[in-house]
Amino acid sequence: MRCTRTAASAALCIGAIGLVACGSGDTTTATTGTSTAPTTAIASSQVPSAPPSTTPSAPANPAGCTVGELTASLGNEGAAAGSTAFAVVFTNTGKRSCTLDGFPGVSYVQSADGQPVGAPAQRQSIAAGPVRIEPGEQASALVIAVNVQNYPAGQCNPTPVNGVRVYPPNSYDSVYLPRNGLACGLASVNSQLKIGPVVAGASGQ
């Protein structure tokens, strides 16, 4: 009876050892498999990256024209009901392309160095955009001059003038252009001159 219990105990021990051995073998195998798995960093480093895409950009407009690169003149006049229309013409006399963008400034004056007479030209509600001018080419803006005799004399104070002072768009420099006429001397009359945006060509429209 003692030997039987001993043999059984030994058998149980052997069985237990076998189970432990099997369990130990499974654990070792799982640990080894996890430690040797490849990482994504290595995999991604082996894939060549695509070259960056490039989109050609549109050519930018050149810098604005300066007064030193322009000559200004007045175009032919055309009469309309109660007003006269004429173009202020800019010619690129420089050696580079330049841009005019927006509305010129226009005022009546009595002399080349005289002060403005009455209100300056009011901008018309017309969309403006940059106009590229190559050397030798022209751009222009249309001026509408109201016949000041249409206004009551007491509200206008008609005053003789002999020219207009013109400022290219976005410029503080000006040029004097001779033109005889009458202007309202009172600045409260702000509709005696109207100006459109610069467009390509010499017609102002």
PDB file of C-alpha atoms in Angstrom:
ATOM      1  CA  MET A   1       0.000   0.000   0.000  1.00  0.00           C
ATOM      2  CA  ARG A   2       2.843   2.385   0.774  1.00  0.00           C
ATOM      3  CA  CYS A   3       4.588   1.573  -2.493  1.00  0.00           C
ATOM      4  CA  THR A   4       1.377   2.074  -4.440  1.00  0.00           C
ATOM      5  CA  ARG A   5       0.816   5.513  -2.980  1.00  0.00           C
ATOM      6  CA  THR A   6       4.460   6.329  -3.702  1.00  0.00           C
ATOM      7  CA  ALA A   7       4.200   5.173  -7.263  1.00  0.00           C
ATOM      8  CA  ALA A   8       0.995   7.098  -7.739  1.00  0.00           C
ATOM      9  CA  SER A   9       2.540  10.157  -6.235  1.00  0.00           C
ATOM     10  CA  ALA A  10       5.526   9.772  -8.515  1.00  0.00           C
ATOM     11  CA  ALA A  11       3.251   9.377 -11.492  1.00  0.00           C
ATOM     12  CA  LEU A  12       1.337  12.472 -10.520  1.00  0.00           C
ATOM     13  CA  CYS A  13       4.583  14.353 -10.091  1.00  0.00           C
ATOM     14  CA  ILE A  14       5.816  13.199 -13.467  1.00  0.00           C
ATOM     15  CA  GLY A  15       2.507  14.257 -15.017  1.00  0.00           C
ATOM     16  CA  ALA A  16       2.684  17.617 -13.333  1.00  0.00           C
ATOM     17  CA  ILE A  17       6.256  18.116 -14.489  1.00  0.00           C
ATOM     18  CA  GLY A  18       5.182  17.242 -18.011  1.00  0.00           C
ATOM     19  CA  LEU A  19       2.407  19.788 -17.906  1.00  0.00           C
ATOM     20  CA  VAL A  20       4.752  22.419 -16.610  1.00  0.00           C
ATOM     21  CA  ALA A  21       7.257  21.578 -19.312  1.00  0.00           C
ATOM     22  CA  CYS A  22       4.586  21.917 -22.019  1.00  0.00           C
ATOM     23  CA  GLY A  23       3.368  25.190 -20.587  1.00  0.00           C
ATOM     24  CA  SER A  24       6.902  26.511 -20.404  1.00  0.00           C
ATOM     25  CA  GLY A  25       7.517  25.562 -23.999  1.00  0.00           C
ATOM     26  CA  ASP A  26       4.391  27.409 -25.211  1.00  0.00           C
ATOM     27  CA  THR A  27       5.294  30.550 -23.271  1.00  0.00           C
ATOM     28  CA  THR A  28       8.835  30.582 -24.626  1.00  0.00           C
ATOM     29  CA  THR A  29       7.617  30.209 -28.188  1.00  0.00           C
ATOM     30  CA  ALA A  30       5.104  33.103 -27.883  1.00  0.00           C
ATOM     31  CA  THR A  31       7.695  35.382 -26.345  1.00  0.00           C
ATOM     32  CA  THR A  32      10.235  34.598 -29.047  1.00  0.00           C
ATOM     33  CA  GLY A  33       7.687  35.223 -31.803  1.00  0.00           C
ATOM     34  CA  THR A  34       6.745  38.635 -30.386  1.00  0.00           C
ATOM     35  CA  SER A  35      10.333  39.839 -30.027  1.00  0.00           C
ATOM     36  CA  THR A  36      11.250  39.037 -33.633  1.00  0.00           C
ATOM     37  CA  ALA A  37       8.255  40.653 -35.363  1.00  0.00           C
ATOM     38  CA  PRO A  38       9.283  43.430 -37.876  1.00  0.00           C
ATOM     39  CA  THR A  39       8.272  47.035 -37.108  1.00  0.00           C
ATOM     40  CA  THR A  40       6.370  49.419 -39.416  1.00  0.00           C
ATOM     41  CA  ALA A  41       9.170  51.979 -39.318  1.00  0.00           C
ATOM     42  CA  ILE A  42      11.495  49.604 -41.097  1.00  0.00           C
ATOM     43  CA  ALA A  43       8.840  48.650 -43.602  1.00  0.00           C
ATOM     44  CA  SER A  44       7.998  52.268 -44.407  1.00  0.00           C
ATOM     45  CA  SER A  45      11.646  53.211 -44.769  1.00  0.00           C
ATOM     46  CA  GLN A  46      11.974  50.731 -47.570  1.00  0.00           C
ATOM     47  CA  VAL A  47       9.202  52.351 -49.673  1.00  0.00           C
ATOM     48  CA  PRO A  48      10.423  55.290 -51.812  1.00  0.00           C
ATOM     49  CA  SER A  49       8.409  58.466 -51.300  1.00  0.00           C
ATOM     50  CA  ALA A  50       6.611  60.068 -54.241  1.00  0.00           C
ATOM     51  CA  PRO A  51       8.232  63.233 -55.645  1.00  0.00           C
ATOM     52  CA  PRO A  52       6.472  66.468 -54.623  1.00  0.00           C
ATOM     53  CA  SER A  53       4.014  67.741 -57.184  1.00  0.00           C
ATOM     54  CA  THR A  54       4.703  71.170 -58.687  1.00  0.00           C
ATOM     55  CA  THR A  55       2.101  73.520 -60.139  1.00  0.00           C
ATOM     56  CA  PRO A  56       3.381  76.400 -62.292  1.00  0.00           C
ATOM     57  CA  SER A  57       2.250  79.735 -60.906  1.00  0.00           C
ATOM     58  CA  ALA A  58       0.691  82.424 -63.061  1.00  0.00           C
ATOM     59  CA  PRO A  59       3.048  85.289 -63.972  1.00  0.00           C
ATOM     60  CA  ALA A  60       2.647  88.204 -61.582  1.00  0.00           C
ATOM     61  CA  ASN A  61       1.878  91.692 -62.814  1.00  0.00           C
ATOM     62  CA  PRO A  62       4.901  93.998 -62.874  1.00  0.00           C
ATOM     63  CA  ALA A  63       5.283  96.847 -60.426  1.00  0.00           C
ATOM     64  CA  GLY A  64       3.172  99.972 -60.765  1.00  0.00           C
ATOM     65  CA  CYS A  65       4.077 102.645 -63.293  1.00  0.00           C
ATOM     66  CA  THR A  66       5.747 105.761 -61.925  1.00  0.00           C
ATOM     67  CA  VAL A  67       5.231 109.282 -63.236  1.00  0.00           C
ATOM     68  CA  GLY A  68       8.795 109.204 -64.592  1.00  0.00           C
ATOM     69  CA  GLU A  69       7.864 106.241 -66.803  1.00  0.00           C
ATOM     70  CA  LEU A  70       4.702 107.834 -68.176  1.00  0.00           C
ATOM     71  CA  THR A  71       3.620 110.677 -70.379  1.00  0.00           C
ATOM     72  CA  ALA A  72       0.031 111.872 -70.081  1.00  0.00           C
ATOM     73  CA  SER A  73      -2.189 113.549 -72.631  1.00  0.00           C
ATOM     74  CA  LEU A  74      -5.855 114.302 -73.281  1.00  0.00           C
ATOM     75  CA  GLY A  75      -7.747 112.434 -75.979  1.00  0.00           C
ATOM     76  CA  ASN A  76     -10.363 113.775 -78.365  1.00  0.00           C
ATOM     77  CA  GLU A  77     -13.497 115.207 -76.803  1.00  0.00           C
ATOM     78  CA  GLY A  78     -17.023 114.039 -77.472  1.00  0.00           C
ATOM     79  CA  ALA A  79     -20.140 115.981 -76.529  1.00  0.00           C
ATOM     80  CA  ALA A  80     -23.144 114.450 -74.813  1.00  0.00           C
ATOM     81  CA  ALA A  81     -26.307 115.903 -73.305  1.00  0.00           C
ATOM     82  CA  GLY A  82     -25.137 118.463 -70.767  1.00  0.00           C
ATOM     83  CA  SER A  83     -21.565 117.130 -70.585  1.00  0.00           C
ATOM     84  CA  THR A  84     -18.310 116.505 -72.429  1.00  0.00           C
ATOM     85  CA  ALA A  85     -16.281 113.290 -72.407  1.00  0.00           C
ATOM     86  CA  PHE A  86     -12.536 112.977 -72.976  1.00  0.00           C
ATOM     87  CA  ALA A  87      -9.874 110.414 -72.175  1.00  0.00           C
ATOM     88  CA  VAL A  88      -6.788 110.853 -70.040  1.00  0.00           C
ATOM     89  CA  VAL A  89      -4.167 108.807 -71.900  1.00  0.00           C
ATOM     90  CA  PHE A  90      -1.026 107.337 -70.292  1.00  0.00           C
ATOM     91  CA  THR A  91       1.861 106.182 -72.498  1.00  0.00           C
ATOM     92  CA  ASN A  92       4.621 103.965 -71.128  1.00  0.00           C
ATOM     93  CA  THR A  93       7.841 105.728 -72.119  1.00  0.00           C
ATOM     94  CA  GLY A  94      10.012 103.631 -69.805  1.00  0.00           C
ATOM     95  CA  LYS A  95      12.139 100.591 -70.552  1.00  0.00           C
ATOM     96  CA  ARG A  96      10.107  98.040 -68.601  1.00  0.00           C
ATOM     97  CA  SER A  97       6.571  96.734 -68.387  1.00  0.00           C
ATOM     98  CA  CYS A  98       4.509  98.341 -65.634  1.00  0.00           C
ATOM     99  CA  THR A  99       0.972  98.256 -64.285  1.00  0.00           C
ATOM    100  CA  LEU A 100      -1.783 100.812 -63.726  1.00  0.00           C
ATOM    101  CA  ASP A 101      -4.606  99.667 -61.479  1.00  0.00           C
ATOM    102  CA  GLY A 102      -7.646 101.682 -60.474  1.00  0.00           C
ATOM    103  CA  PHE A 103      -8.797 105.252 -60.999  1.00  0.00           C
ATOM    104  CA  PRO A 104      -6.689 108.339 -61.778  1.00  0.00           C
ATOM    105  CA  GLY A 105      -7.206 111.508 -59.789  1.00  0.00           C
ATOM    106  CA  VAL A 106      -8.396 114.522 -61.820  1.00  0.00           C
ATOM    107  CA  SER A 107      -8.994 118.108 -60.697  1.00  0.00           C
ATOM    108  CA  TYR A 108      -9.542 121.444 -62.427  1.00  0.00           C
ATOM    109  CA  VAL A 109      -6.765 124.024 -61.947  1.00  0.00           C
ATOM    110  CA  GLN A 110      -6.145 127.586 -63.124  1.00  0.00           C
ATOM    111  CA  SER A 111      -2.422 127.110 -63.735  1.00  0.00           C
ATOM    112  CA  ALA A 112       0.320 124.492 -63.794  1.00  0.00           C
ATOM    113  CA  ASP A 113       1.152 125.135 -60.142  1.00  0.00           C
ATOM    114  CA  GLY A 114      -2.306 126.281 -59.062  1.00  0.00           C
ATOM    115  CA  GLN A 115      -4.613 124.859 -56.445  1.00  0.00           C
ATOM    116  CA  PRO A 116      -7.602 122.676 -57.395  1.00  0.00           C
ATOM    117  CA  VAL A 117     -10.776 124.518 -58.351  1.00  0.00           C
ATOM    118  CA  GLY A 118     -13.899 122.916 -56.949  1.00  0.00           C
ATOM    119  CA  ALA A 119     -14.341 119.252 -56.155  1.00  0.00           C
ATOM    120  CA  PRO A 120     -12.121 116.563 -57.741  1.00  0.00           C
ATOM    121  CA  ALA A 121     -13.503 113.918 -60.077  1.00  0.00           C
ATOM    122  CA  GLN A 122     -15.780 111.342 -58.495  1.00  0.00           C
ATOM    123  CA  ARG A 123     -15.171 107.665 -59.293  1.00  0.00           C
ATOM    124  CA  GLN A 124     -17.805 105.908 -61.339  1.00  0.00           C
ATOM    125  CA  SER A 125     -19.255 102.593 -60.182  1.00  0.00           C
ATOM    126  CA  ILE A 126     -17.256 100.526 -62.659  1.00  0.00           C
ATOM    127  CA  ALA A 127     -15.055  97.583 -61.678  1.00  0.00           C
ATOM    128  CA  ALA A 128     -11.327  98.258 -61.928  1.00  0.00           C
ATOM    129  CA  GLY A 129      -8.445  95.847 -62.483  1.00  0.00           C
ATOM    130  CA  PRO A 130      -4.708  95.897 -63.226  1.00  0.00           C
ATOM    131  CA  VAL A 131      -3.698  96.930 -66.740  1.00  0.00           C
ATOM    132  CA  ARG A 132      -0.254  95.849 -67.912  1.00  0.00           C
ATOM    133  CA  ILE A 133       1.444  98.378 -70.182  1.00  0.00           C
ATOM    134  CA  GLU A 134       4.418  97.361 -72.280  1.00  0.00           C
ATOM    135  CA  PRO A 135       6.974 100.007 -73.310  1.00  0.00           C
ATOM    136  CA  GLY A 136       5.403 102.196 -75.987  1.00  0.00           C
ATOM    137  CA  GLU A 137       1.840 101.051 -75.240  1.00  0.00           C
ATOM    138  CA  GLN A 138      -1.028 103.087 -73.795  1.00  0.00           C
ATOM    139  CA  ALA A 139      -3.758 102.900 -71.174  1.00  0.00           C
ATOM    140  CA  SER A 140      -6.457 105.463 -70.480  1.00  0.00           C
ATOM    141  CA  ALA A 141      -9.422 106.507 -68.346  1.00  0.00           C
ATOM    142  CA  LEU A 142     -12.578 108.318 -69.417  1.00  0.00           C
ATOM    143  CA  VAL A 143     -13.464 111.691 -67.867  1.00  0.00           C
ATOM    144  CA  ILE A 144     -16.987 113.112 -68.027  1.00  0.00           C
ATOM    145  CA  ALA A 145     -17.096 116.882 -67.476  1.00  0.00           C
ATOM    146  CA  VAL A 146     -20.537 118.295 -66.719  1.00  0.00           C
ATOM    147  CA  ASN A 147     -21.423 121.663 -68.239  1.00  0.00           C
ATOM    148  CA  VAL A 148     -21.309 123.781 -65.088  1.00  0.00           C
ATOM    149  CA  GLN A 149     -23.752 126.268 -66.598  1.00  0.00           C
ATOM    150  CA  ASN A 150     -26.404 123.655 -65.833  1.00  0.00           C
ATOM    151  CA  TYR A 151     -26.023 124.516 -62.142  1.00  0.00           C
ATOM    152  CA  PRO A 152     -27.518 127.634 -60.552  1.00  0.00           C
ATOM    153  CA  ALA A 153     -24.791 130.280 -60.486  1.00  0.00           C
ATOM    154  CA  GLY A 154     -25.209 130.862 -56.765  1.00  0.00           C
ATOM    155  CA  GLN A 155     -24.627 127.179 -56.015  1.00  0.00           C
ATOM    156  CA  CYS A 156     -21.742 126.744 -58.458  1.00  0.00           C
ATOM    157  CA  ASN A 157     -19.758 129.974 -58.717  1.00  0.00           C
ATOM    158  CA  PRO A 158     -18.524 129.378 -62.325  1.00  0.00           C
ATOM    159  CA  THR A 159     -14.760 129.897 -62.454  1.00  0.00           C
ATOM    160  CA  PRO A 160     -12.489 129.924 -65.541  1.00  0.00           C
ATOM    161  CA  VAL A 161      -9.837 127.187 -65.582  1.00  0.00           C
ATOM    162  CA  ASN A 162      -7.075 126.440 -68.047  1.00  0.00           C
ATOM    163  CA  GLY A 163      -6.149 122.855 -67.269  1.00  0.00           C
ATOM    164  CA  VAL A 164      -6.530 119.682 -65.233  1.00  0.00           C
ATOM    165  CA  ARG A 165      -4.174 118.082 -62.757  1.00  0.00           C
ATOM    166  CA  VAL A 166      -3.921 114.315 -63.231  1.00  0.00           C
ATOM    167  CA  TYR A 167      -2.647 111.755 -60.731  1.00  0.00           C
ATOM    168  CA  PRO A 168      -1.935 108.240 -62.037  1.00  0.00           C
ATOM    169  CA  PRO A 169      -3.677 105.541 -59.977  1.00  0.00           C
ATOM    170  CA  ASN A 170      -2.124 104.996 -56.530  1.00  0.00           C
ATOM    171  CA  SER A 171       0.289 107.907 -56.973  1.00  0.00           C
ATOM    172  CA  TYR A 172       0.896 111.161 -55.120  1.00  0.00           C
ATOM    173  CA  ASP A 173       2.767 112.623 -58.096  1.00  0.00           C
ATOM    174  CA  SER A 174       0.817 114.513 -60.727  1.00  0.00           C
ATOM    175  CA  VAL A 175       1.052 116.065 -64.181  1.00  0.00           C
ATOM    176  CA  TYR A 176      -0.573 119.215 -65.529  1.00  0.00           C
ATOM    177  CA  LEU A 177      -2.493 119.060 -68.810  1.00  0.00           C
ATOM    178  CA  PRO A 178      -3.775 122.282 -70.459  1.00  0.00           C
ATOM    179  CA  ARG A 179      -7.525 122.483 -71.111  1.00  0.00           C
ATOM    180  CA  ASN A 180      -9.594 125.658 -71.060  1.00  0.00           C
ATOM    181  CA  GLY A 181     -13.070 125.641 -69.593  1.00  0.00           C
ATOM    182  CA  LEU A 182     -15.319 126.522 -66.692  1.00  0.00           C
ATOM    183  CA  ALA A 183     -15.497 124.821 -63.325  1.00  0.00           C
ATOM    184  CA  CYS A 184     -17.696 125.194 -60.277  1.00  0.00           C
ATOM    185  CA  GLY A 185     -15.575 127.022 -57.751  1.00  0.00           C
ATOM    186  CA  LEU A 186     -17.616 125.667 -54.843  1.00  0.00           C
ATOM    187  CA  ALA A 187     -16.525 122.233 -53.640  1.00  0.00           C
ATOM    188  CA  SER A 188     -20.086 121.472 -52.560  1.00  0.00           C
ATOM    189  CA  VAL A 189     -20.826 120.681 -56.210  1.00  0.00           C
ATOM    190  CA  ASN A 190     -19.122 117.288 -56.258  1.00  0.00           C
ATOM    191  CA  SER A 191     -20.519 116.009 -59.569  1.00  0.00           C
ATOM    192  CA  GLN A 192     -18.822 118.347 -62.040  1.00  0.00           C
ATOM    193  CA  LEU A 193     -16.238 115.672 -62.954  1.00  0.00           C
ATOM    194  CA  LYS A 194     -16.547 111.885 -63.118  1.00  0.00           C
ATOM    195  CA  ILE A 195     -13.710 109.441 -63.790  1.00  0.00           C
ATOM    196  CA  GLY A 196     -13.707 105.815 -64.920  1.00  0.00           C
ATOM    197  CA  PRO A 197     -11.062 103.139 -64.266  1.00  0.00           C
ATOM    198  CA  VAL A 198      -7.926 102.689 -66.331  1.00  0.00           C
ATOM    199  CA  VAL A 199      -8.396 100.388 -69.324  1.00  0.00           C
ATOM    200  CA  ALA A 200      -6.085  99.243 -72.107  1.00  0.00           C
ATOM    201  CA  GLY A 201      -5.824 101.485 -75.170  1.00  0.00           C
ATOM    202  CA  ALA A 202      -6.372 105.199 -75.713  1.00  0.00           C
ATOM    203  CA  SER A 203     -10.174 105.510 -75.843  1.00  0.00           C
ATOM    204  CA  GLY A 204     -10.843 105.312 -72.103  1.00  0.00           C
ATOM    205  CA  GLN A 205     -13.471 102.615 -72.576  1.00  0.00           C
TER     206      GLN A 205
END
